[in-house]
Coordinates of C-alpha atoms in Angstrom, one line a residue:
M1 CA -107.8 -105.9 133.1
Y2 CA -109.8 -107.5 135.8
N3 CA -113.2 -109.1 136.1
Q4 CA -115.9 -107.0 137.8
T5 CA -119.0 -108.7 139.2
I6 CA -122.2 -107.2 137.8
T7 CA -125.1 -107.6 140.1
K8 CA -128.2 -108.9 138.4
P9 CA -131.7 -107.7 139.3
P10 CA -134.1 -110.1 140.9
P11 CA -137.0 -111.3 138.8
L12 CA -139.5 -108.4 138.7
E13 CA -143.2 -108.4 137.9
T14 CA -144.2 -104.7 137.4
I15 CA -147.8 -103.7 138.2
P16 CA -149.2 -100.2 137.7
L17 CA -150.8 -98.7 140.8
I18 CA -151.6 -95.0 140.2
I19 CA -150.6 -93.7 136.8
S20 CA -151.0 -90.0 135.9
G21 CA -149.1 -89.8 132.6
P22 CA -146.2 -91.0 130.5
T23 CA -143.1 -92.2 132.3
T24 CA -141.0 -89.9 130.1
N25 CA -142.6 -86.9 131.7
R26 CA -143.5 -88.0 135.2
V27 CA -141.7 -88.9 138.4
D28 CA -142.0 -92.6 138.9
L29 CA -142.0 -94.2 142.4
V30 CA -141.7 -97.9 142.6
F31 CA -142.5 -100.2 145.5
F32 CA -140.1 -103.2 145.5
S33 CA -141.2 -106.2 147.6
D34 CA -139.0 -107.6 150.4
G35 CA -140.0 -110.5 152.7
Y36 CA -143.1 -111.5 150.6
L37 CA -143.4 -115.1 149.7
V38 CA -144.7 -116.3 146.3
D39 CA -148.2 -116.8 147.8
E40 CA -148.0 -113.3 149.4
R41 CA -147.9 -111.6 146.0
Q42 CA -151.4 -110.2 146.4
K43 CA -150.7 -109.0 149.9
F44 CA -147.7 -107.0 148.5
I45 CA -149.8 -105.5 145.8
D46 CA -152.6 -104.6 148.3
D47 CA -150.0 -103.1 150.7
A48 CA -148.3 -101.1 148.0
M49 CA -151.7 -99.8 146.6
R50 CA -152.8 -98.8 150.1
L51 CA -149.6 -96.8 150.7
A52 CA -149.7 -95.2 147.2
Q53 CA -153.3 -94.1 147.7
D54 CA -152.6 -92.7 151.1
V55 CA -149.6 -90.5 150.1
S56 CA -151.2 -89.3 146.8
Q57 CA -154.7 -88.5 148.1
N58 CA -154.1 -86.9 151.4
Q59 CA -152.8 -83.4 151.9
T60 CA -149.1 -84.4 151.8
F61 CA -148.7 -85.2 148.1
N62 CA -152.2 -84.5 146.7
T63 CA -151.4 -81.2 145.0
V64 CA -148.3 -82.7 143.2
Q65 CA -150.0 -86.1 142.4
P66 CA -150.4 -85.3 138.7
L67 CA -146.6 -85.3 138.5
L68 CA -146.3 -88.8 140.0
N69 CA -146.7 -92.4 138.9
F70 CA -146.8 -95.3 141.4
W71 CA -145.8 -98.8 140.5
A72 CA -145.3 -102.1 142.3
A73 CA -142.5 -104.5 141.4
F74 CA -142.9 -107.9 142.9
S75 CA -140.0 -110.3 143.6
P76 CA -140.7 -113.4 145.7
S77 CA -138.7 -114.0 148.8
N78 CA -137.6 -117.3 150.2
Q79 CA -138.5 -116.2 153.7
S80 CA -141.4 -114.0 154.9
G81 CA -140.9 -110.9 157.0
V82 CA -138.1 -108.5 158.0
G83 CA -134.9 -109.8 159.7
I84 CA -133.9 -109.1 163.3
N85 CA -130.2 -108.1 163.6
E86 CA -129.5 -109.9 160.3
P87 CA -131.3 -110.2 157.0
K88 CA -133.5 -113.1 155.9
E89 CA -133.4 -114.7 152.5
T90 CA -135.0 -111.8 150.7
P91 CA -133.9 -109.8 147.6
F92 CA -132.8 -106.6 149.4
G93 CA -132.1 -108.0 152.9
L94 CA -134.2 -105.7 155.1
Y95 CA -133.6 -106.0 158.8
R96 CA -134.0 -104.3 162.1
P97 CA -131.4 -103.7 164.8
G98 CA -132.8 -105.8 167.6
T99 CA -136.2 -104.8 169.0
T100 CA -135.8 -101.1 168.1
L101 CA -138.8 -99.8 166.2
R102 CA -137.0 -97.1 164.3
G103 CA -134.6 -97.7 161.4
V104 CA -135.0 -100.6 158.9
Y105 CA -131.8 -101.2 157.0
Y106 CA -130.9 -103.0 153.8
A107 CA -128.1 -105.5 153.3
H108 CA -128.1 -105.6 149.5
P109 CA -128.0 -102.1 148.1
D110 CA -126.4 -103.4 144.9
V111 CA -129.5 -105.5 144.2
G112 CA -131.7 -102.5 144.8
R113 CA -129.7 -100.4 142.3
A114 CA -129.8 -103.2 139.8
A115 CA -133.6 -103.6 140.2
C116 CA -134.2 -99.9 139.8
D117 CA -131.8 -99.6 136.9
S118 CA -133.5 -102.5 135.1
L119 CA -136.7 -100.5 134.9
G120 CA -134.9 -97.6 133.2
E121 CA -136.9 -94.3 133.2
Q122 CA -139.7 -96.1 135.1
C123 CA -137.8 -95.9 138.4
D124 CA -136.9 -92.5 139.8
Y125 CA -137.4 -93.2 143.5
P126 CA -137.2 -96.9 144.6
I127 CA -139.2 -97.8 147.8
L128 CA -138.2 -101.0 149.5
L129 CA -141.4 -102.3 151.2
G130 CA -140.8 -104.8 154.0
N131 CA -143.5 -107.3 154.9
D132 CA -143.7 -106.3 158.6
P133 CA -146.6 -105.0 160.6
L134 CA -144.6 -102.6 162.9
Y135 CA -143.1 -99.1 162.6
G136 CA -139.8 -98.6 160.8
G137 CA -138.1 -96.9 157.9
L138 CA -135.2 -95.1 156.3
G139 CA -134.6 -92.4 153.8
G140 CA -131.9 -91.6 151.3
E141 CA -130.9 -93.6 148.1
F142 CA -133.7 -96.0 148.9
T143 CA -136.8 -95.1 150.8
V144 CA -137.4 -98.0 153.2
I145 CA -140.8 -98.6 154.9
T146 CA -142.9 -101.4 156.4
A147 CA -146.5 -102.4 155.8
S148 CA -147.6 -101.2 159.2
I149 CA -151.3 -100.2 158.8
L150 CA -151.1 -97.1 161.0
N151 CA -147.4 -96.1 160.7
G152 CA -146.5 -97.3 157.1
P153 CA -148.1 -94.2 155.4
L154 CA -146.7 -91.8 158.0
V155 CA -143.2 -93.2 157.7
L156 CA -143.4 -93.3 153.9
R157 CA -144.3 -89.6 153.8
H158 CA -141.5 -88.7 156.2
E159 CA -138.9 -90.8 154.4
L160 CA -139.9 -89.6 151.0
G161 CA -139.3 -86.1 152.4
H162 CA -135.6 -87.1 152.9
S163 CA -135.4 -88.9 149.5
I164 CA -137.1 -86.3 147.3
L165 CA -136.6 -83.0 149.0
D166 CA -133.0 -83.7 150.1
V167 CA -133.6 -82.3 153.6
G168 CA -132.7 -83.5 157.0
E169 CA -134.7 -83.8 160.2
E170 CA -136.7 -81.3 162.2
Y171 CA -137.1 -83.4 165.3
D172 CA -134.8 -82.9 168.3
G173 CA -132.0 -85.3 169.2
G174 CA -130.8 -86.2 165.7
Y175 CA -127.7 -85.3 163.8
A176 CA -128.7 -84.5 160.2
Y177 CA -130.0 -81.0 159.9
F178 CA -129.6 -79.6 156.4
G179 CA -131.5 -78.5 153.3
R180 CA -134.1 -75.8 153.0
N181 CA -135.9 -76.6 156.2
A182 CA -132.8 -76.0 158.4
A183 CA -130.9 -72.9 159.1
H184 CA -127.7 -72.6 161.1
D185 CA -127.3 -68.8 160.7
R186 CA -130.1 -66.3 161.4
T187 CA -128.7 -64.0 158.7
D188 CA -129.2 -66.7 156.0
I189 CA -132.5 -68.6 156.1
A190 CA -134.1 -70.3 153.1
W191 CA -137.7 -69.4 154.0
K192 CA -137.7 -65.6 154.3
Q193 CA -140.5 -65.6 151.7
W194 CA -142.7 -67.5 154.1
L195 CA -142.1 -65.6 157.4
S196 CA -145.4 -64.7 158.9
D197 CA -144.1 -61.5 160.5
P198 CA -140.9 -60.3 158.7
L199 CA -140.9 -57.4 161.2
R200 CA -140.4 -59.8 164.1
I201 CA -136.7 -59.0 164.5
D202 CA -134.1 -58.8 167.3
E203 CA -132.0 -55.8 168.2
H204 CA -129.5 -56.7 165.4
G205 CA -132.2 -56.7 162.7
N206 CA -132.2 -60.5 162.4
P207 CA -135.4 -62.7 162.5
R208 CA -136.3 -63.4 166.1
V209 CA -135.9 -66.8 167.5
E210 CA -138.9 -68.3 169.3
R211 CA -138.0 -68.8 172.9
S212 CA -137.8 -72.4 174.0
N213 CA -135.5 -74.9 175.9
M214 CA -134.8 -78.6 175.8
A215 CA -135.0 -79.5 179.5
M216 CA -134.5 -83.2 178.9
Q217 CA -134.2 -85.7 176.0
A218 CA -133.5 -89.4 175.9
Y219 CA -133.7 -92.3 173.5
P220 CA -133.7 -95.2 175.9
W221 CA -134.9 -98.0 173.5
T222 CA -135.4 -99.9 176.7
L223 CA -137.7 -102.8 177.6
L224 CA -139.8 -101.9 180.6
N225 CA -140.4 -104.3 183.5
T226 CA -142.8 -104.5 186.4
T227 CA -140.2 -104.6 189.2
E228 CA -138.4 -101.3 188.6
P229 CA -139.8 -98.3 186.8
W230 CA -137.7 -96.4 184.2
S231 CA -137.1 -92.9 185.4
I232 CA -135.0 -89.9 184.5
G233 CA -134.3 -86.7 186.4
F234 CA -133.8 -83.3 184.9
T235 CA -133.5 -79.7 186.1
S236 CA -135.6 -76.7 185.1
S237 CA -134.6 -73.1 185.7
G238 CA -138.3 -72.2 186.1
A239 CA -137.9 -69.4 183.6
Y240 CA -140.5 -70.6 181.1
S241 CA -144.3 -70.2 181.0
R242 CA -145.3 -73.6 179.5
Y243 CA -143.9 -77.1 178.8
S244 CA -144.7 -80.3 177.0
V245 CA -143.9 -84.0 177.7
Q246 CA -143.4 -86.0 174.6
F247 CA -142.6 -89.7 174.4
S248 CA -143.0 -92.8 172.2
L249 CA -143.8 -96.3 173.1
S250 CA -144.3 -99.8 171.6
G251 CA -145.6 -103.1 172.8
I252 CA -148.2 -101.5 175.2
P253 CA -151.6 -101.9 173.7
N254 CA -154.1 -101.2 176.5
E255 CA -155.1 -98.5 178.9
G256 CA -154.0 -99.6 182.4
D257 CA -150.8 -101.4 181.1
L258 CA -148.6 -98.4 181.9
R259 CA -148.5 -95.4 184.3
V260 CA -146.6 -92.3 183.3
T261 CA -145.9 -89.7 186.0
L262 CA -144.1 -86.4 186.2
D263 CA -143.1 -85.5 189.8
G264 CA -145.6 -88.0 191.0
T265 CA -148.5 -86.6 189.1
D266 CA -150.2 -89.2 186.8
L267 CA -150.3 -87.9 183.2
E268 CA -153.2 -90.3 182.6
W269 CA -151.7 -91.9 179.5
E270 CA -154.0 -93.7 177.1
P271 CA -152.8 -95.7 174.1
R272 CA -153.6 -94.7 170.5
T273 CA -156.8 -96.5 169.4
D274 CA -156.0 -99.7 167.5
I275 CA -152.2 -99.2 167.9
G276 CA -151.7 -102.8 169.2
M277 CA -148.1 -103.6 169.6
D278 CA -146.9 -100.9 167.2
R279 CA -145.0 -97.7 168.1
W280 CA -146.8 -94.4 168.7
F281 CA -146.0 -90.9 169.8
Y282 CA -147.7 -89.1 172.7
N283 CA -147.7 -85.5 173.7
F284 CA -148.9 -83.8 177.0
N285 CA -149.0 -80.0 177.1
S286 CA -149.1 -77.9 180.2
S287 CA -150.3 -74.2 180.2
T288 CA -148.1 -73.6 183.3
G289 CA -144.4 -73.7 183.6
L290 CA -142.2 -76.1 185.6
Q291 CA -141.0 -74.9 189.0
P292 CA -137.3 -74.3 189.4
G293 CA -135.3 -77.3 190.6
I294 CA -135.1 -81.1 190.0
H295 CA -137.9 -83.0 188.4
E296 CA -138.5 -86.7 187.6
L297 CA -140.3 -88.4 184.7
K298 CA -141.2 -92.0 185.4
F299 CA -142.7 -95.0 183.4
D300 CA -144.2 -97.9 185.4
L301 CA -145.2 -101.0 183.5
L302 CA -148.2 -102.5 185.2
N303 CA -149.0 -105.5 183.1
A304 CA -146.5 -108.4 183.3
E305 CA -148.0 -109.9 180.1
H306 CA -146.0 -107.4 178.1
L307 CA -142.6 -108.2 179.6
G308 CA -140.1 -108.5 176.8
V309 CA -142.0 -106.4 174.3
A310 CA -143.1 -103.3 176.2
Q311 CA -140.6 -100.6 175.2
L312 CA -139.9 -97.0 175.9
C313 CA -138.5 -95.6 172.7
S314 CA -138.0 -91.9 173.4
A315 CA -138.8 -89.2 175.9
E316 CA -138.3 -85.4 176.0
I317 CA -139.4 -82.3 178.0
L318 CA -139.6 -79.0 176.1
E319 CA -140.1 -75.6 177.8
Y320 CA -141.6 -72.6 176.0
G321 CA -142.0 -68.9 176.6
D322 CA -145.4 -67.3 176.6
E323 CA -147.3 -66.5 173.4
T324 CA -145.4 -63.2 172.9
E325 CA -142.1 -65.1 173.2
F326 CA -143.0 -68.4 171.5
I327 CA -145.9 -68.4 169.0
S328 CA -147.3 -71.9 169.0
D329 CA -149.9 -71.3 166.2
P330 CA -149.2 -74.1 163.7
D331 CA -149.6 -71.7 160.8
F332 CA -146.9 -69.3 162.1
Y333 CA -143.6 -69.2 160.2
S334 CA -140.5 -68.0 162.1
L335 CA -137.3 -69.5 163.5
Y336 CA -137.9 -72.3 165.9
P337 CA -134.9 -73.9 167.7
T338 CA -134.1 -77.5 167.0
Y339 CA -131.7 -79.3 169.3
S340 CA -129.3 -82.0 168.0
E341 CA -128.0 -85.0 169.9
N342 CA -124.9 -82.8 170.7
N343 CA -127.2 -80.0 172.0
E344 CA -126.2 -77.9 169.0
T345 CA -129.0 -75.5 167.9
S346 CA -130.3 -75.1 164.4
Y347 CA -133.6 -73.5 163.3
R348 CA -136.8 -74.8 161.6
P349 CA -139.7 -72.9 160.0
T350 CA -142.6 -73.9 162.2
N351 CA -143.3 -75.2 165.7
D352 CA -144.8 -78.7 165.0
D353 CA -146.5 -78.2 161.7
C354 CA -144.4 -80.4 159.5
L355 CA -144.1 -84.2 159.1
M356 CA -140.3 -83.8 159.0
R357 CA -140.6 -82.9 162.7
L358 CA -143.5 -85.0 163.8
V359 CA -144.1 -88.2 161.8
T360 CA -147.7 -88.2 163.0
T361 CA -148.4 -84.9 161.3
P362 CA -149.9 -85.5 157.8
N363 CA -148.6 -82.5 156.0
F364 CA -145.4 -80.8 155.0
C365 CA -144.9 -77.2 156.1
K366 CA -145.0 -74.6 153.3
V367 CA -141.3 -74.5 153.0
C368 CA -141.0 -78.3 152.4
L369 CA -144.0 -78.3 150.1
E370 CA -142.4 -75.6 148.0
T371 CA -139.2 -77.6 147.9
L372 CA -141.2 -80.7 146.9
W373 CA -142.6 -78.9 143.8
I374 CA -139.2 -77.6 142.8
H375 CA -137.5 -80.9 143.1
L376 CA -140.2 -82.9 141.3
L377 CA -140.2 -80.4 138.4
R378 CA -136.5 -80.5 137.8
N379 CA -136.8 -83.1 135.1
I380 CA -140.4 -82.6 134.1
S381 CA -142.0 -80.3 131.4
F382 CA -145.4 -78.8 131.8
I383 CA -145.8 -79.7 128.2
D384 CA -146.7 -83.4 127.6
K385 CA -146.8 -83.0 123.8
V386 CA -147.7 -80.7 120.9
E387 CA -149.8 -82.4 118.2
E388 CA -150.4 -81.3 114.6
H389 CA -153.6 -82.0 112.8
C390 CA -156.0 -80.8 110.2
E391 CA -159.6 -79.6 111.0
S392 CA -162.6 -78.8 108.9
V393 CA -163.5 -75.1 109.3
S394 CA -166.4 -73.2 107.6
S395 CA -165.2 -70.3 105.4
T396 CA -168.0 -68.0 106.5
P397 CA -170.0 -67.5 109.7
L398 CA -173.1 -68.6 107.7
A399 CA -171.6 -72.1 107.3
G400 CA -170.3 -71.7 103.8
P401 CA -168.0 -74.2 102.2
S402 CA -165.6 -75.7 104.6
T403 CA -161.8 -75.9 104.3
L404 CA -159.1 -77.9 106.0
V405 CA -157.1 -75.8 108.4
K406 CA -153.8 -76.8 110.1
A407 CA -154.1 -76.7 113.9
L408 CA -151.7 -77.3 116.8
S409 CA -153.0 -78.7 120.1
L410 CA -151.1 -78.4 123.4
N411 CA -151.4 -81.2 126.0
L412 CA -150.3 -79.9 129.5
L413 CA -149.7 -81.5 132.8
P414 CA -153.2 -81.8 134.4
L415 CA -152.7 -78.9 136.8
A416 CA -154.6 -75.6 137.3
E417 CA -157.9 -75.6 135.3
F418 CA -157.0 -79.1 133.8
R419 CA -157.0 -80.9 137.2
K420 CA -159.4 -83.8 137.4
S421 CA -160.1 -83.2 141.1
P422 CA -160.3 -79.7 142.7
I423 CA -157.8 -78.6 145.4
D424 CA -157.7 -75.7 147.8
S425 CA -154.6 -74.1 146.4
Q426 CA -154.7 -71.4 143.7
E427 CA -153.0 -72.3 140.4
S428 CA -152.9 -70.9 136.9
Y429 CA -151.2 -71.4 133.5
T430 CA -149.9 -68.7 131.2
I431 CA -149.4 -69.7 127.6
V432 CA -147.7 -67.7 124.9
W433 CA -147.3 -68.8 121.3
K434 CA -144.7 -67.6 118.8
K435 CA -144.2 -68.2 115.1
D436 CA -140.7 -67.7 113.7
G437 CA -139.9 -65.7 116.8
D438 CA -142.9 -63.4 116.7
I439 CA -145.6 -63.5 119.4
L440 CA -149.1 -64.6 118.2
P441 CA -151.2 -62.4 120.6
G442 CA -154.5 -63.8 119.5
F443 CA -153.5 -67.3 120.9
T444 CA -152.4 -66.2 124.4
N445 CA -153.5 -68.8 127.0
Q446 CA -155.0 -71.1 124.2
T447 CA -154.2 -74.8 124.2
R448 CA -155.3 -75.1 120.5
I449 CA -154.5 -72.7 117.7
D450 CA -155.8 -72.6 114.1
L451 CA -153.2 -71.7 111.5
Q452 CA -155.5 -70.6 108.7
N453 CA -153.2 -68.4 106.6
D454 CA -149.6 -69.7 105.8
P455 CA -149.2 -72.2 108.5
V456 CA -145.7 -73.3 107.5
G457 CA -143.0 -72.2 110.1
N458 CA -141.3 -72.7 113.4
Y459 CA -143.6 -72.5 116.4
T460 CA -142.7 -72.0 120.0
V461 CA -145.0 -72.3 123.0
H462 CA -144.0 -70.9 126.4
V463 CA -145.8 -72.2 129.4
K464 CA -145.5 -70.7 132.9
F465 CA -147.2 -72.3 135.9
V466 CA -148.1 -70.4 139.1
T467 CA -149.2 -71.9 142.4
D468 CA -149.5 -70.2 145.8
E469 CA -147.5 -73.2 147.1
V470 CA -144.4 -71.8 145.5
R471 CA -143.1 -68.3 146.2
L472 CA -139.5 -68.8 144.9
D473 CA -138.7 -67.5 141.5
S474 CA -137.4 -70.7 139.9
P475 CA -136.8 -71.7 136.3
V476 CA -138.5 -75.0 136.8
M477 CA -141.9 -73.2 136.9
E478 CA -141.6 -72.5 133.1
S479 CA -141.4 -74.8 130.1
E480 CA -140.9 -74.2 126.4
G481 CA -141.9 -76.4 123.5
H482 CA -140.9 -76.2 119.8
Y483 CA -142.7 -77.5 116.8
K484 CA -142.1 -77.2 113.0
V485 CA -145.0 -77.1 110.6
T486 CA -143.7 -78.1 107.1
A487 CA -146.9 -78.0 105.0
S488 CA -150.4 -76.9 104.8
C489 CA -153.3 -79.3 105.0
Q490 CA -153.8 -79.1 101.2
E491 CA -150.1 -79.9 100.6
D492 CA -150.4 -82.8 103.1
I493 CA -153.1 -84.3 100.9

């Protein structure tokens, strides 16, 4: 025998944010506070509400919002903010590695688990919210985000993709490419049902790969200075029709603070409006290809006031074939190459039409959205409850003497025709009732049935949900409920 230390949860005050239904039949997402002092409690609630509203009301999660509950769980910290290189005195110990505006890590995962476990069924996905105004996050067991006004919602959507969908990245230069949005073998892709042109195949009968090339990629994470520009050389074969220059920056708030040139030509960079010192991603597209030979991408810091904070985070050059070789339409589904940090190639469903590739994109691609539905529905029933009651019914059409009749009412998840707010997707429910194993055809697609003649028996209701956002044939798209009626209304009396 030995003594095992049991981690206690921090003191938690739980506040409902957006509640769609009972915890027992919903997916509950909980924002836990980190780096918020006692007198910053309201700031935490406001930050959490802002983030919850953003992800549940925009196109990312709005169609699945009736499946979700959002909560805030406040625990005061002894120090405000997120740590740099080491955690502060906060419940979960969030910190950044240096000045890098990318990952935000946690030092106390055992406290996070204890906090979530203490809420029981009310905590399906814990979100650690750091009191910090700049970009950063992490996915996995805990979704980690910051309160950044512009980037907080974007990072939350992306990291929830990792946490809920169990998928890896789609951007280039990473290492984790797995799940239904990644393919490593063209003969086995998880999104065949979404291919825009199934006849777009190669000479072996496999789906064609869109023709592109990673000419250069770097993650400098370097502070820029005014004495020596940061530059990188790369070589192009000249065999592609188009190219793009993509990079991300932080700590450079104003036009004129920075000059970005490719082979001496000014790209005329302008900062994102209101970005301030936060990180943002920029993209320059060219309708002509690069000439064969050596090229140079250069970043010149022009404003010495930003020394020590102006940072080049990432940079890459991608080359593309023409529109017959590389279809850039965002709604086109095919096999698009993704290049890892080891220059290994996998494939993704779309060009740039998924927030798992571009954090600034507000939506999932159809493959990820379908996966979102399926993962959320794994532990949810479309049936909230079946209720039994007695109703007064006239015995004749001419309003003769009324009698009490047993009735069953079916409460469903507020989807399809039961949604409170309309959506663009097409949805429907199919409802089939049975009594003692026999179908009751007169009650098909009814949410309330009157049991006028011999109501006693075992009832089954089968519900199937269809949405054009799910093309896979999955058992989670159907639910079944059972109810036993033991007496008529007269016998109840």
